[in-house]
Amino acid sequence: MSTIIYSSPIFGPVHSRRLGVSLGINLMPCDGKICTFDCIYCECGFNADRRPHSPRPTREEVASALERQLQKMQQEGPHPDVLTFAGNGEPTCHPQFADIMADTVALRDRYCPDAKISVLSNGTQLHRQEVREALLLVDNNIQKLDTVDNDYIHMVDRPANPNYDAARVVEQMAMMKGHVIVQTMFMSGTSHGMNVDNTGEAYVLPWIDALVRIQPSQVMIYTIDRETPDHDLRKASPAVLDSIAEKVRAKGLVCSVSY
């Protein structure tokens, strides 16, 4: 199983399919994964196989490491297009997330004012006001919504909270008043003998209804790109992704596709 554990608190820069030259900010330990989801397609592997032994980096450690790297990139290049909160788990779970975000905005403005700040999140912490307020500071508030079918989410995204409810998350995304990008993984294949194809109308049409409710600034749809811990998953085809994107655009929403 060739899954990825990222350096912490800074990794990269890497080239992102969707974001360009991206400097990663990983608020999880460097030796494992802490996430409120346990997705069967996660490039970092399953939670149980990646238990960390180190603590999360502190606010001070994140700011210091980020400043050093931005100084280096300012002098040597490449200049980042985006500073991306991602890595080994859910960034908004960090207890100092709001303070770290404020520090990051200040450092961005000092060293690379043209760079965007992105957060890749699974939406499980949107019920917390301090998280929503911190996300208002970022340029790209990217929140996962693979479907609005709770049974599917509990089978594929496998939230740690057994009471996870997609309808509540949709309402919390709608509270962002358009300051949100919805990111959705489409795929086919099976997991433990169960069909995980979410590209059919039974999943897509209710998901589109939720997008209309949320009114995101953009919708990002994508499919499997790297090795997954569950090896029976399959990519959605370009034709299928394009068809879904056209349905989204027909509702007046901006939609990008990564194959």
CSV table of C-alpha atoms in Angstrom, one decimal:
chain,number,residue,atom,x,y,z
A,1,MET,CA,0.0,0.0,0.0
A,2,SER,CA,1.8,3.1,-1.3
A,3,THR,CA,0.0,5.9,0.5
A,4,ILE,CA,1.4,9.3,1.4
A,5,ILE,CA,2.2,10.9,4.8
A,6,TYR,CA,3.2,14.6,4.4
A,7,SER,CA,5.9,16.5,6.2
A,8,SER,CA,4.7,18.9,8.9
A,9,PRO,CA,4.1,21.8,9.3
A,10,ILE,CA,5.2,22.7,5.8
A,11,PHE,CA,5.5,20.6,2.7
A,12,GLY,CA,6.2,21.3,-0.9
A,13,PRO,CA,5.9,23.3,-3.0
A,14,VAL,CA,3.9,20.8,-5.1
A,15,HIS,CA,2.1,21.3,-8.4
A,16,SER,CA,-1.7,21.0,-7.8
A,17,ARG,CA,-4.0,19.9,-10.5
A,18,ARG,CA,-6.5,22.6,-9.4
A,19,LEU,CA,-4.5,25.2,-7.6
A,20,GLY,CA,-1.1,25.7,-9.3
A,21,VAL,CA,2.2,26.0,-7.4
A,22,SER,CA,1.0,25.1,-3.9
A,23,LEU,CA,2.9,25.4,-0.7
A,24,GLY,CA,1.4,23.0,1.7
A,25,ILE,CA,0.6,23.7,5.4
A,26,ASN,CA,0.0,20.5,7.3
A,27,LEU,CA,-1.5,21.0,10.8
A,28,MET,CA,-1.3,17.3,11.6
A,29,PRO,CA,1.7,15.3,13.0
A,30,CYS,CA,4.4,14.5,10.6
A,31,ASP,CA,4.3,10.7,11.4
A,32,GLY,CA,0.6,9.9,11.0
A,33,LYS,CA,-3.0,10.9,10.2
A,34,ILE,CA,-5.7,12.6,12.3
A,35,CYS,CA,-9.0,13.0,10.5
A,36,THR,CA,-12.7,13.1,11.2
A,37,PHE,CA,-13.2,11.2,8.0
A,38,ASP,CA,-11.6,7.8,7.0
A,39,CYS,CA,-12.2,7.9,3.3
A,40,ILE,CA,-11.7,4.7,1.4
A,41,TYR,CA,-9.9,6.7,-1.3
A,42,CYS,CA,-7.7,8.8,0.9
A,43,GLU,CA,-4.1,9.1,-0.4
A,44,CYS,CA,-2.9,9.2,3.2
A,45,GLY,CA,-4.3,5.7,3.9
A,46,PHE,CA,-6.7,4.5,6.6
A,47,ASN,CA,-6.7,6.1,10.0
A,48,ALA,CA,-6.1,2.9,11.9
A,49,ASP,CA,-2.9,2.2,9.8
A,50,ARG,CA,-1.5,5.7,10.3
A,51,ARG,CA,-1.7,6.4,14.1
A,52,PRO,CA,0.7,9.2,14.9
A,53,HIS,CA,3.1,9.3,17.8
A,54,SER,CA,4.0,12.9,17.6
A,55,PRO,CA,1.9,15.9,18.6
A,56,ARG,CA,0.3,18.4,16.2
A,57,PRO,CA,2.6,21.4,15.4
A,58,THR,CA,1.8,24.5,17.6
A,59,ARG,CA,0.7,27.8,16.3
A,60,GLU,CA,4.2,29.2,16.9
A,61,GLU,CA,5.9,26.3,15.1
A,62,VAL,CA,3.6,26.7,12.1
A,63,ALA,CA,4.2,30.4,11.8
A,64,SER,CA,8.0,30.1,12.2
A,65,ALA,CA,8.3,27.3,9.6
A,66,LEU,CA,6.0,29.1,7.2
A,67,GLU,CA,8.0,32.3,7.4
A,68,ARG,CA,11.3,30.6,6.8
A,69,GLN,CA,9.9,28.9,3.7
A,70,LEU,CA,8.3,32.0,2.3
A,71,GLN,CA,11.5,33.9,2.8
A,72,LYS,CA,13.4,31.2,0.8
A,73,MET,CA,10.8,31.2,-2.0
A,74,GLN,CA,10.9,34.9,-2.2
A,75,GLN,CA,14.6,34.8,-2.7
A,76,GLU,CA,15.0,31.6,-4.8
A,77,GLY,CA,11.6,30.9,-6.3
A,78,PRO,CA,9.3,29.5,-7.3
A,79,HIS,CA,6.8,32.0,-6.0
A,80,PRO,CA,3.7,30.2,-4.7
A,81,ASP,CA,0.4,30.6,-6.4
A,82,VAL,CA,-1.4,29.3,-3.3
A,83,LEU,CA,-0.8,28.5,0.4
A,84,THR,CA,-2.8,25.3,0.9
A,85,PHE,CA,-4.0,23.9,4.3
A,86,ALA,CA,-4.0,20.2,3.6
A,87,GLY,CA,-1.9,17.1,4.6
A,88,ASN,CA,-2.5,14.3,7.0
A,89,GLY,CA,-6.0,14.9,8.1
A,90,GLU,CA,-8.6,17.6,8.7
A,91,PRO,CA,-6.9,21.0,9.2
A,92,THR,CA,-9.9,22.7,10.9
A,93,CYS,CA,-9.6,20.3,13.8
A,94,HIS,CA,-6.5,21.9,15.0
A,95,PRO,CA,-7.3,23.7,18.3
A,96,GLN,CA,-5.5,26.8,17.2
A,97,PHE,CA,-6.8,26.8,13.7
A,98,ALA,CA,-8.3,30.4,13.8
A,99,ASP,CA,-5.1,31.9,15.2
A,100,ILE,CA,-3.0,30.0,12.7
A,101,MET,CA,-5.2,31.3,9.9
A,102,ALA,CA,-4.7,34.9,11.1
A,103,ASP,CA,-0.9,34.4,11.2
A,104,THR,CA,-0.9,32.9,7.7
A,105,VAL,CA,-2.8,35.8,6.3
A,106,ALA,CA,-0.3,38.2,7.8
A,107,LEU,CA,2.7,36.3,6.5
A,108,ARG,CA,1.1,36.0,3.0
A,109,ASP,CA,0.5,39.7,2.9
A,110,ARG,CA,4.2,40.3,3.9
A,111,TYR,CA,6.0,37.9,1.6
A,112,CYS,CA,3.7,36.9,-1.3
A,113,PRO,CA,0.7,39.2,-1.4
A,114,ASP,CA,-0.4,37.8,-4.8
A,115,ALA,CA,-0.8,34.2,-3.5
A,116,LYS,CA,-4.1,32.8,-2.5
A,117,ILE,CA,-4.8,30.9,0.7
A,118,SER,CA,-6.8,27.7,0.3
A,119,VAL,CA,-8.2,25.3,2.9
A,120,LEU,CA,-9.1,21.7,1.9
A,121,SER,CA,-11.7,20.6,4.4
A,122,ASN,CA,-14.3,17.8,4.8
A,123,GLY,CA,-16.9,20.2,6.3
A,124,THR,CA,-17.2,18.3,9.6
A,125,GLN,CA,-16.2,21.4,11.7
A,126,LEU,CA,-18.5,24.0,10.0
A,127,HIS,CA,-20.8,23.8,13.0
A,128,ARG,CA,-18.2,25.7,15.0
A,129,GLN,CA,-18.5,29.5,14.6
A,130,GLU,CA,-14.8,30.1,15.1
A,131,VAL,CA,-14.0,27.8,12.2
A,132,ARG,CA,-16.5,29.5,9.9
A,133,GLU,CA,-15.1,32.9,10.8
A,134,ALA,CA,-11.6,31.8,10.1
A,135,LEU,CA,-12.6,30.4,6.8
A,136,LEU,CA,-14.0,33.7,5.8
A,137,LEU,CA,-10.4,35.0,5.8
A,138,VAL,CA,-9.2,32.6,3.1
A,139,ASP,CA,-9.5,33.0,-0.7
A,140,ASN,CA,-10.5,29.4,-1.4
A,141,ASN,CA,-12.6,27.8,1.2
A,142,ILE,CA,-12.8,24.3,-0.3
A,143,GLN,CA,-15.3,22.0,1.4
A,144,LYS,CA,-15.9,18.3,0.5
A,145,LEU,CA,-19.4,17.1,-0.3
A,146,ASP,CA,-19.2,13.7,-2.2
A,147,THR,CA,-23.0,13.2,-2.1
A,148,VAL,CA,-26.0,14.1,0.1
A,149,ASP,CA,-26.8,10.5,0.7
A,150,ASN,CA,-25.9,9.7,4.3
A,151,ASP,CA,-25.7,5.9,3.7
A,152,TYR,CA,-23.1,6.5,1.0
A,153,ILE,CA,-21.1,8.9,3.1
A,154,HIS,CA,-21.0,6.5,6.0
A,155,MET,CA,-19.8,3.7,3.6
A,156,VAL,CA,-17.2,5.8,1.6
A,157,ASP,CA,-16.2,8.8,3.6
A,158,ARG,CA,-16.7,7.0,6.9
A,159,PRO,CA,-17.1,10.0,9.3
A,160,ALA,CA,-15.9,9.4,12.9
A,161,ASN,CA,-19.1,11.0,14.2
A,162,PRO,CA,-21.9,8.4,13.8
A,163,ASN,CA,-24.4,11.3,13.8
A,164,TYR,CA,-22.9,13.0,10.7
A,165,ASP,CA,-25.8,14.3,8.6
A,166,ALA,CA,-25.2,15.7,5.1
A,167,ALA,CA,-28.3,17.9,5.3
A,168,ARG,CA,-26.9,19.8,8.3
A,169,VAL,CA,-23.5,20.2,6.5
A,170,VAL,CA,-25.3,21.6,3.4
A,171,GLU,CA,-27.0,24.2,5.6
A,172,GLN,CA,-23.7,25.1,7.2
A,173,MET,CA,-22.2,25.6,3.8
A,174,ALA,CA,-25.1,27.7,2.8
A,175,MET,CA,-24.3,29.9,5.9
A,176,MET,CA,-21.1,30.9,4.2
A,177,LYS,CA,-23.1,33.1,1.8
A,178,GLY,CA,-21.2,31.9,-1.3
A,179,HIS,CA,-17.8,32.1,0.3
A,180,VAL,CA,-17.3,28.4,-0.3
A,181,ILE,CA,-16.1,26.1,-3.1
A,182,VAL,CA,-17.7,22.6,-3.1
A,183,GLN,CA,-15.3,19.8,-4.0
A,184,THR,CA,-16.7,16.4,-4.9
A,185,MET,CA,-15.0,13.0,-5.7
A,186,PHE,CA,-16.7,10.9,-8.3
A,187,MET,CA,-15.7,7.3,-8.8
A,188,SER,CA,-16.9,3.8,-9.5
A,189,GLY,CA,-15.8,0.3,-8.4
A,190,THR,CA,-16.5,-1.6,-5.2
A,191,SER,CA,-15.5,-1.7,-1.6
A,192,HIS,CA,-15.9,-4.9,0.4
A,193,GLY,CA,-18.3,-6.0,-2.3
A,194,MET,CA,-20.4,-2.9,-2.1
A,195,ASN,CA,-21.0,-0.7,-5.2
A,196,VAL,CA,-19.5,2.8,-4.6
A,197,ASP,CA,-20.4,4.4,-7.9
A,198,ASN,CA,-21.8,7.9,-7.2
A,199,THR,CA,-22.0,9.1,-10.8
A,200,GLY,CA,-25.6,8.0,-11.5
A,201,GLU,CA,-28.6,10.3,-11.4
A,202,ALA,CA,-29.8,8.9,-8.0
A,203,TYR,CA,-26.7,10.5,-6.4
A,204,VAL,CA,-26.0,13.4,-8.8
A,205,LEU,CA,-29.4,15.1,-9.0
A,206,PRO,CA,-30.0,15.4,-5.2
A,207,TRP,CA,-26.3,16.7,-4.9
A,208,ILE,CA,-27.1,19.3,-7.6
A,209,ASP,CA,-30.1,20.4,-5.6
A,210,ALA,CA,-27.9,20.9,-2.6
A,211,LEU,CA,-25.5,23.0,-4.7
A,212,VAL,CA,-28.3,25.2,-5.7
A,213,ARG,CA,-29.1,25.6,-2.0
A,214,ILE,CA,-25.4,26.3,-1.1
A,215,GLN,CA,-24.8,28.7,-4.0
A,216,PRO,CA,-21.0,28.1,-4.0
A,217,SER,CA,-18.6,30.4,-5.9
A,218,GLN,CA,-17.3,27.3,-7.7
A,219,VAL,CA,-17.8,23.5,-7.8
A,220,MET,CA,-14.7,21.3,-8.3
A,221,ILE,CA,-15.4,17.8,-9.4
A,222,TYR,CA,-12.6,15.3,-9.7
A,223,THR,CA,-11.8,11.6,-9.6
A,224,ILE,CA,-9.1,9.2,-8.3
A,225,ASP,CA,-5.6,10.4,-9.2
A,226,ARG,CA,-3.3,8.5,-6.9
A,227,GLU,CA,-3.1,5.0,-5.3
A,228,THR,CA,-5.9,4.4,-2.8
A,229,PRO,CA,-5.9,2.2,0.3
A,230,ASP,CA,-8.9,0.3,-1.1
A,231,HIS,CA,-7.7,-1.2,-4.4
A,232,ASP,CA,-11.1,-2.0,-5.9
A,233,LEU,CA,-12.0,1.7,-6.6
A,234,ARG,CA,-12.0,3.0,-10.2
A,235,LYS,CA,-11.7,6.4,-11.8
A,236,ALA,CA,-14.8,8.1,-13.2
A,237,SER,CA,-14.3,8.5,-17.0
A,238,PRO,CA,-13.8,12.0,-18.5
A,239,ALA,CA,-17.1,11.6,-20.4
A,240,VAL,CA,-19.0,11.0,-17.1
A,241,LEU,CA,-17.3,13.9,-15.3
A,242,ASP,CA,-18.1,16.2,-18.3
A,243,SER,CA,-21.7,15.2,-18.3
A,244,ILE,CA,-22.0,15.9,-14.5
A,245,ALA,CA,-20.3,19.3,-15.0
A,246,GLU,CA,-22.7,20.3,-17.7
A,247,LYS,CA,-25.7,19.5,-15.4
A,248,VAL,CA,-24.1,21.8,-12.7
A,249,ARG,CA,-23.4,24.6,-15.2
A,250,ALA,CA,-27.0,24.4,-16.4
A,251,LYS,CA,-28.0,25.6,-12.9
A,252,GLY,CA,-25.8,28.7,-13.4
A,253,LEU,CA,-22.9,27.5,-11.3
A,254,VAL,CA,-19.2,27.6,-12.2
A,255,CYS,CA,-17.8,24.1,-12.4
A,256,SER,CA,-14.3,22.9,-13.0
A,257,VAL,CA,-13.2,19.3,-13.8
A,258,SER,CA,-10.0,17.4,-13.0
A,259,TYR,CA,-9.7,14.1,-14.8
